PDB file of C-alpha atoms in Angstrom:
ATOM      1  CA  MET A   1      24.772  31.582  25.546  1.00  0.00           C
ATOM      2  CA  MET A   2      22.095  28.702  25.201  1.00  0.00           C
ATOM      3  CA  ARG A   3      19.620  31.324  24.241  1.00  0.00           C
ATOM      4  CA  LEU A   4      21.754  32.674  21.771  1.00  0.00           C
ATOM      5  CA  PHE A   5      22.911  29.323  20.472  1.00  0.00           C
ATOM      6  CA  VAL A   6      18.775  28.505  20.016  1.00  0.00           C
ATOM      7  CA  LEU A   7      18.613  31.791  18.329  1.00  0.00           C
ATOM      8  CA  ILE A   8      21.288  31.165  15.770  1.00  0.00           C
ATOM      9  CA  LEU A   9      20.092  27.765  14.830  1.00  0.00           C
ATOM     10  CA  ALA A  10      16.073  28.800  14.516  1.00  0.00           C
ATOM     11  CA  PHE A  11      17.267  31.380  11.666  1.00  0.00           C
ATOM     12  CA  MET A  12      19.612  29.052  10.032  1.00  0.00           C
ATOM     13  CA  LEU A  13      16.952  26.612   9.794  1.00  0.00           C
ATOM     14  CA  THR A  14      14.098  28.982   8.225  1.00  0.00           C
ATOM     15  CA  ALA A  15      16.938  30.007   6.080  1.00  0.00           C
ATOM     16  CA  GLY A  16      17.260  26.255   4.790  1.00  0.00           C
ATOM     17  CA  VAL A  17      13.312  26.291   4.300  1.00  0.00           C
ATOM     18  CA  LYS A  18      13.493  29.768   2.194  1.00  0.00           C
ATOM     19  CA  ALA A  19      16.019  28.686   0.434  1.00  0.00           C
ATOM     20  CA  ASP A  20      13.569  24.667   0.147  1.00  0.00           C
ATOM     21  CA  THR A  21      11.092  27.122  -0.922  1.00  0.00           C
ATOM     22  CA  GLU A  22      12.741  29.816  -3.428  1.00  0.00           C
ATOM     23  CA  THR A  23      14.676  26.345  -5.482  1.00  0.00           C
ATOM     24  CA  SER A  24      10.589  24.876  -5.443  1.00  0.00           C
ATOM     25  CA  GLU A  25       9.409  28.083  -7.150  1.00  0.00           C
ATOM     26  CA  GLN A  26      12.067  28.480  -9.592  1.00  0.00           C
ATOM     27  CA  ALA A  27      11.422  24.884 -10.488  1.00  0.00           C
ATOM     28  CA  LEU A  28       7.635  25.397 -10.772  1.00  0.00           C
ATOM     29  CA  LYS A  29       8.174  28.884 -12.972  1.00  0.00           C
ATOM     30  CA  LYS A  30      10.447  25.962 -15.119  1.00  0.00           C
ATOM     31  CA  LEU A  31       8.001  23.572 -15.253  1.00  0.00           C
ATOM     32  CA  SER A  32       4.941  26.239 -16.410  1.00  0.00           C
ATOM     33  CA  GLU A  33       7.385  27.149 -18.955  1.00  0.00           C
ATOM     34  CA  GLN A  34       7.862  23.981 -20.023  1.00  0.00           C
ATOM     35  CA  ALA A  35       4.057  23.472 -20.365  1.00  0.00           C
ATOM     36  CA  GLN A  36       2.475  23.081 -24.072  1.00  0.00           C
ATOM     37  CA  PRO A  37      -1.398  23.522 -24.214  1.00  0.00           C
ATOM     38  CA  LEU A  38      -2.892  20.059 -24.453  1.00  0.00           C
ATOM     39  CA  PRO A  39      -4.021  17.886 -26.692  1.00  0.00           C
ATOM     40  CA  LEU A  40      -0.017  17.362 -28.191  1.00  0.00           C
ATOM     41  CA  THR A  41       1.129  15.035 -29.822  1.00  0.00           C
ATOM     42  CA  VAL A  42       4.961  14.530 -30.116  1.00  0.00           C
ATOM     43  CA  ILE A  43       7.415  11.615 -31.571  1.00  0.00           C
ATOM     44  CA  PHE A  44       9.756  10.032 -28.895  1.00  0.00           C
ATOM     45  CA  GLU A  45      13.101   8.507 -28.914  1.00  0.00           C
ATOM     46  CA  GLN A  46      13.232   6.261 -25.827  1.00  0.00           C
ATOM     47  CA  ARG A  47      16.640   4.893 -24.767  1.00  0.00           C
ATOM     48  CA  LYS A  48      16.599   2.157 -22.213  1.00  0.00           C
ATOM     49  CA  TYR A  49      19.841   1.563 -20.411  1.00  0.00           C
ATOM     50  CA  LEU A  50      20.286  -1.494 -18.500  1.00  0.00           C
ATOM     51  CA  SER A  51      23.404  -2.282 -16.050  1.00  0.00           C
ATOM     52  CA  GLY A  52      25.354  -5.118 -17.625  1.00  0.00           C
ATOM     53  CA  LEU A  53      23.894  -4.468 -20.954  1.00  0.00           C
ATOM     54  CA  PRO A  54      26.824  -2.754 -23.353  1.00  0.00           C
ATOM     55  CA  ARG A  55      24.670  -0.815 -25.152  1.00  0.00           C
ATOM     56  CA  ALA A  56      21.161   1.449 -24.973  1.00  0.00           C
ATOM     57  CA  LEU A  57      17.451  -0.770 -25.763  1.00  0.00           C
ATOM     58  CA  VAL A  58      16.121   2.219 -27.775  1.00  0.00           C
ATOM     59  CA  SER A  59      12.485   2.433 -28.961  1.00  0.00           C
ATOM     60  CA  SER A  60      10.572   4.981 -31.002  1.00  0.00           C
ATOM     61  CA  GLY A  61       7.124   6.357 -31.954  1.00  0.00           C
ATOM     62  CA  GLU A  62       4.318   8.760 -31.178  1.00  0.00           C
ATOM     63  CA  MET A  63       2.696  10.056 -28.024  1.00  0.00           C
ATOM     64  CA  THR A  64      -0.734  11.714 -27.281  1.00  0.00           C
ATOM     65  CA  ILE A  65      -1.323  13.622 -24.670  1.00  0.00           C
ATOM     66  CA  THR A  66      -4.827  14.585 -23.418  1.00  0.00           C
ATOM     67  CA  GLU A  67      -6.267  15.914 -20.249  1.00  0.00           C
ATOM     68  CA  ASP A  68      -7.487  12.572 -19.126  1.00  0.00           C
ATOM     69  CA  ALA A  69      -5.062  10.173 -21.048  1.00  0.00           C
ATOM     70  CA  ILE A  70      -1.904   9.757 -22.916  1.00  0.00           C
ATOM     71  CA  LEU A  71      -1.595   7.379 -25.772  1.00  0.00           C
ATOM     72  CA  TRP A  72       2.326   5.880 -26.044  1.00  0.00           C
ATOM     73  CA  GLU A  73       2.022   4.020 -29.584  1.00  0.00           C
ATOM     74  CA  THR A  74       5.741   2.469 -30.261  1.00  0.00           C
ATOM     75  CA  GLN A  75       6.062   1.743 -34.041  1.00  0.00           C
ATOM     76  CA  LYS A  76       9.971   0.262 -33.391  1.00  0.00           C
ATOM     77  CA  PRO A  77      11.008  -2.428 -33.057  1.00  0.00           C
ATOM     78  CA  GLN A  78       7.792  -3.153 -33.075  1.00  0.00           C
ATOM     79  CA  LYS A  79       4.513  -1.910 -32.710  1.00  0.00           C
ATOM     80  CA  GLN A  80       2.805  -1.461 -29.355  1.00  0.00           C
ATOM     81  CA  SER A  81       0.340   0.531 -27.558  1.00  0.00           C
ATOM     82  CA  LEU A  82      -0.087   1.658 -24.118  1.00  0.00           C
ATOM     83  CA  LYS A  83      -3.086   3.890 -23.171  1.00  0.00           C
ATOM     84  CA  ILE A  84      -2.092   5.924 -19.523  1.00  0.00           C
ATOM     85  CA  THR A  85      -5.398   7.284 -17.577  1.00  0.00           C
ATOM     86  CA  GLU A  86      -5.388   7.485 -14.084  1.00  0.00           C
ATOM     87  CA  GLN A  87      -7.429   4.044 -13.779  1.00  0.00           C
ATOM     88  CA  GLY A  88      -3.775   2.324 -15.125  1.00  0.00           C
ATOM     89  CA  ILE A  89      -1.690   1.472 -18.150  1.00  0.00           C
ATOM     90  CA  PHE A  90      -3.211  -0.951 -20.305  1.00  0.00           C
ATOM     91  CA  LYS A  91      -1.870  -2.555 -23.608  1.00  0.00           C
ATOM     92  CA  ASP A  92      -2.959  -2.302 -26.549  1.00  0.00           C
ATOM     93  CA  SER A  93      -6.832  -2.939 -26.687  1.00  0.00           C
ATOM     94  CA  GLN A  94      -6.680  -4.586 -23.187  1.00  0.00           C
ATOM     95  CA  GLN A  95      -9.693  -4.276 -20.657  1.00  0.00           C
ATOM     96  CA  THR A  96      -8.047  -4.743 -17.603  1.00  0.00           C
ATOM     97  CA  SER A  97      -5.004  -2.532 -16.033  1.00  0.00           C
ATOM     98  CA  ALA A  98      -1.409  -4.206 -15.047  1.00  0.00           C
ATOM     99  CA  THR A  99      -1.734  -4.212 -11.475  1.00  0.00           C
ATOM    100  CA  GLY A 100      -0.454  -1.771  -8.957  1.00  0.00           C
ATOM    101  CA  SER A 101      -0.159   0.236 -12.104  1.00  0.00           C
ATOM    102  CA  GLU A 102      -2.458   3.033 -10.968  1.00  0.00           C
ATOM    103  CA  THR A 103       0.431   4.631  -9.044  1.00  0.00           C
ATOM    104  CA  ILE A 104       2.694   4.752 -12.025  1.00  0.00           C
ATOM    105  CA  ALA A 105       0.108   6.173 -14.173  1.00  0.00           C
ATOM    106  CA  GLU A 106      -0.472   8.999 -11.768  1.00  0.00           C
ATOM    107  CA  LEU A 107       2.849   9.456 -11.835  1.00  0.00           C
ATOM    108  CA  LEU A 108       3.452   9.888 -15.903  1.00  0.00           C
ATOM    109  CA  LEU A 109       0.051  11.826 -16.097  1.00  0.00           C
ATOM    110  CA  ALA A 110       1.809  14.649 -13.560  1.00  0.00           C
ATOM    111  CA  ILE A 111       5.028  14.103 -15.388  1.00  0.00           C
ATOM    112  CA  LEU A 112       4.084  14.575 -18.843  1.00  0.00           C
ATOM    113  CA  LYS A 113       1.108  16.934 -18.150  1.00  0.00           C
ATOM    114  CA  GLN A 114       3.422  19.116 -15.933  1.00  0.00           C
ATOM    115  CA  ASP A 115       0.913  18.943 -13.080  1.00  0.00           C
ATOM    116  CA  GLU A 116       2.272  20.913 -10.587  1.00  0.00           C
ATOM    117  CA  ARG A 117      -0.031  19.937  -7.224  1.00  0.00           C
ATOM    118  CA  VAL A 118       0.735  16.145  -8.399  1.00  0.00           C
ATOM    119  CA  LEU A 119       4.309  16.940  -9.029  1.00  0.00           C
ATOM    120  CA  GLN A 120       4.757  19.033  -5.181  1.00  0.00           C
ATOM    121  CA  GLN A 121       2.851  16.254  -3.698  1.00  0.00           C
ATOM    122  CA  GLN A 122       5.573  13.542  -4.667  1.00  0.00           C
ATOM    123  CA  PHE A 123       8.213  15.510  -5.152  1.00  0.00           C
ATOM    124  CA  SER A 124      11.072  17.236  -3.786  1.00  0.00           C
ATOM    125  CA  LEU A 125      11.672  19.787  -6.901  1.00  0.00           C
ATOM    126  CA  SER A 126      15.111  22.102  -7.753  1.00  0.00           C
ATOM    127  CA  LEU A 127      16.180  23.169 -11.201  1.00  0.00           C
ATOM    128  CA  GLN A 128      19.819  21.822 -12.997  1.00  0.00           C
ATOM    129  CA  LYS A 129      20.715  23.798 -15.847  1.00  0.00           C
ATOM    130  CA  ASN A 130      17.653  23.655 -17.879  1.00  0.00           C
ATOM    131  CA  CYS A 131      16.069  20.583 -16.042  1.00  0.00           C
ATOM    132  CA  VAL A 132      13.599  20.356 -13.220  1.00  0.00           C
ATOM    133  CA  GLN A 133      15.072  17.233 -10.765  1.00  0.00           C
ATOM    134  CA  MET A 134      12.528  15.684  -9.666  1.00  0.00           C
ATOM    135  CA  VAL A 135      13.131  13.678  -6.147  1.00  0.00           C
ATOM    136  CA  PRO A 136      10.638  11.424  -4.252  1.00  0.00           C
ATOM    137  CA  ASN A 137       9.480  12.179  -1.322  1.00  0.00           C
ATOM    138  CA  SER A 138       7.973   8.810  -0.062  1.00  0.00           C
ATOM    139  CA  ASP A 139      10.316   6.545   0.964  1.00  0.00           C
ATOM    140  CA  THR A 140       8.195   3.659  -1.209  1.00  0.00           C
ATOM    141  CA  LEU A 141       8.663   5.267  -4.405  1.00  0.00           C
ATOM    142  CA  ALA A 142      12.685   6.323  -3.171  1.00  0.00           C
ATOM    143  CA  GLY A 143      13.043   2.742  -3.056  1.00  0.00           C
ATOM    144  CA  VAL A 144      12.803   2.287  -6.625  1.00  0.00           C
ATOM    145  CA  MET A 145      13.477   5.882  -8.414  1.00  0.00           C
ATOM    146  CA  GLN A 146      16.312   8.015  -7.334  1.00  0.00           C
ATOM    147  CA  ARG A 147      15.158  10.731  -9.144  1.00  0.00           C
ATOM    148  CA  ILE A 148      13.314  12.169 -12.625  1.00  0.00           C
ATOM    149  CA  LEU A 149      14.660  14.750 -14.780  1.00  0.00           C
ATOM    150  CA  SER A 150      12.316  17.129 -17.037  1.00  0.00           C
ATOM    151  CA  CYS A 151      14.565  19.285 -19.349  1.00  0.00           C
ATOM    152  CA  GLY A 152      13.703  21.768 -21.581  1.00  0.00           C
ATOM    153  CA  ASN A 153      13.324  25.362 -22.625  1.00  0.00           C
ATOM    154  CA  THR A 154       9.401  26.082 -23.701  1.00  0.00           C
ATOM    155  CA  ARG A 155       8.356  22.472 -24.202  1.00  0.00           C
ATOM    156  CA  VAL A 156       9.511  19.003 -22.668  1.00  0.00           C
ATOM    157  CA  GLU A 157      12.833  17.828 -25.097  1.00  0.00           C
ATOM    158  CA  ARG A 158      13.559  15.147 -22.723  1.00  0.00           C
ATOM    159  CA  VAL A 159      12.630  13.186 -19.322  1.00  0.00           C
ATOM    160  CA  GLU A 160      15.183  10.649 -17.520  1.00  0.00           C
ATOM    161  CA  LEU A 161      14.285   8.562 -14.761  1.00  0.00           C
ATOM    162  CA  HIS A 162      17.265   7.051 -12.935  1.00  0.00           C
ATOM    163  CA  GLU A 163      16.571   4.063 -10.951  1.00  0.00           C
ATOM    164  CA  THR A 164      17.879   3.056  -7.578  1.00  0.00           C
ATOM    165  CA  ASN A 165      19.057  -0.385  -9.453  1.00  0.00           C
ATOM    166  CA  GLY A 166      21.372   1.846 -11.597  1.00  0.00           C
ATOM    167  CA  ASN A 167      18.808   1.989 -15.101  1.00  0.00           C
ATOM    168  CA  ARG A 168      18.433   4.855 -16.631  1.00  0.00           C
ATOM    169  CA  THR A 169      15.839   6.109 -19.036  1.00  0.00           C
ATOM    170  CA  GLU A 170      16.089   8.759 -21.335  1.00  0.00           C
ATOM    171  CA  ILE A 171      12.931   9.846 -23.273  1.00  0.00           C
ATOM    172  CA  ASN A 172      13.503  12.219 -25.922  1.00  0.00           C
ATOM    173  CA  PHE A 173      10.560  14.564 -27.573  1.00  0.00           C
ATOM    174  CA  ALA A 174       9.882  16.146 -30.554  1.00  0.00           C
ATOM    175  CA  GLU A 175       7.106  18.008 -32.062  1.00  0.00           C
ATOM    176  CA  ALA A 176       5.399  16.073 -34.432  1.00  0.00           C
ATOM    177  CA  PRO A 177       5.398  16.843 -38.205  1.00  0.00           C
ATOM    178  CA  GLN A 178       1.610  18.615 -38.685  1.00  0.00           C
TER     179      GLN A 178
END
């Protein structure tokens, strides 16, 4: 009887691993469908919902993504430039990055460039309608970020960041005029 129980339990665990693998593979397929050739320039509108504030903070501008950097240029409500590289996040023309920004920069680069290797390492991936849901694997990241969604069919149209403190950021992307 115990053998049968162990055998059934082993089968159930194997089926669960297979389902997780299939879910992850479907999510990776969706990410590859969303990927676009680089360099890529898009316009964005970002809405930051902070718990305790009745309305979202809205900003907009243009973003250029290359193989090794993201240039994030906010036009409204005020002009500001961020350069995101593997070395960190640099504001305007500063030569030094914000302390500890390397990890955030790596994740932003991976999400916006659809770097499947980094995303598989850092997140559990699943599909949620036309979105890839990324749930952090590490306790450190999970302490800050609940989940990230990358949504769209043939390109990334929206990224949502859901923080553990209840704050949420939605970034909508559109093709830049030629």
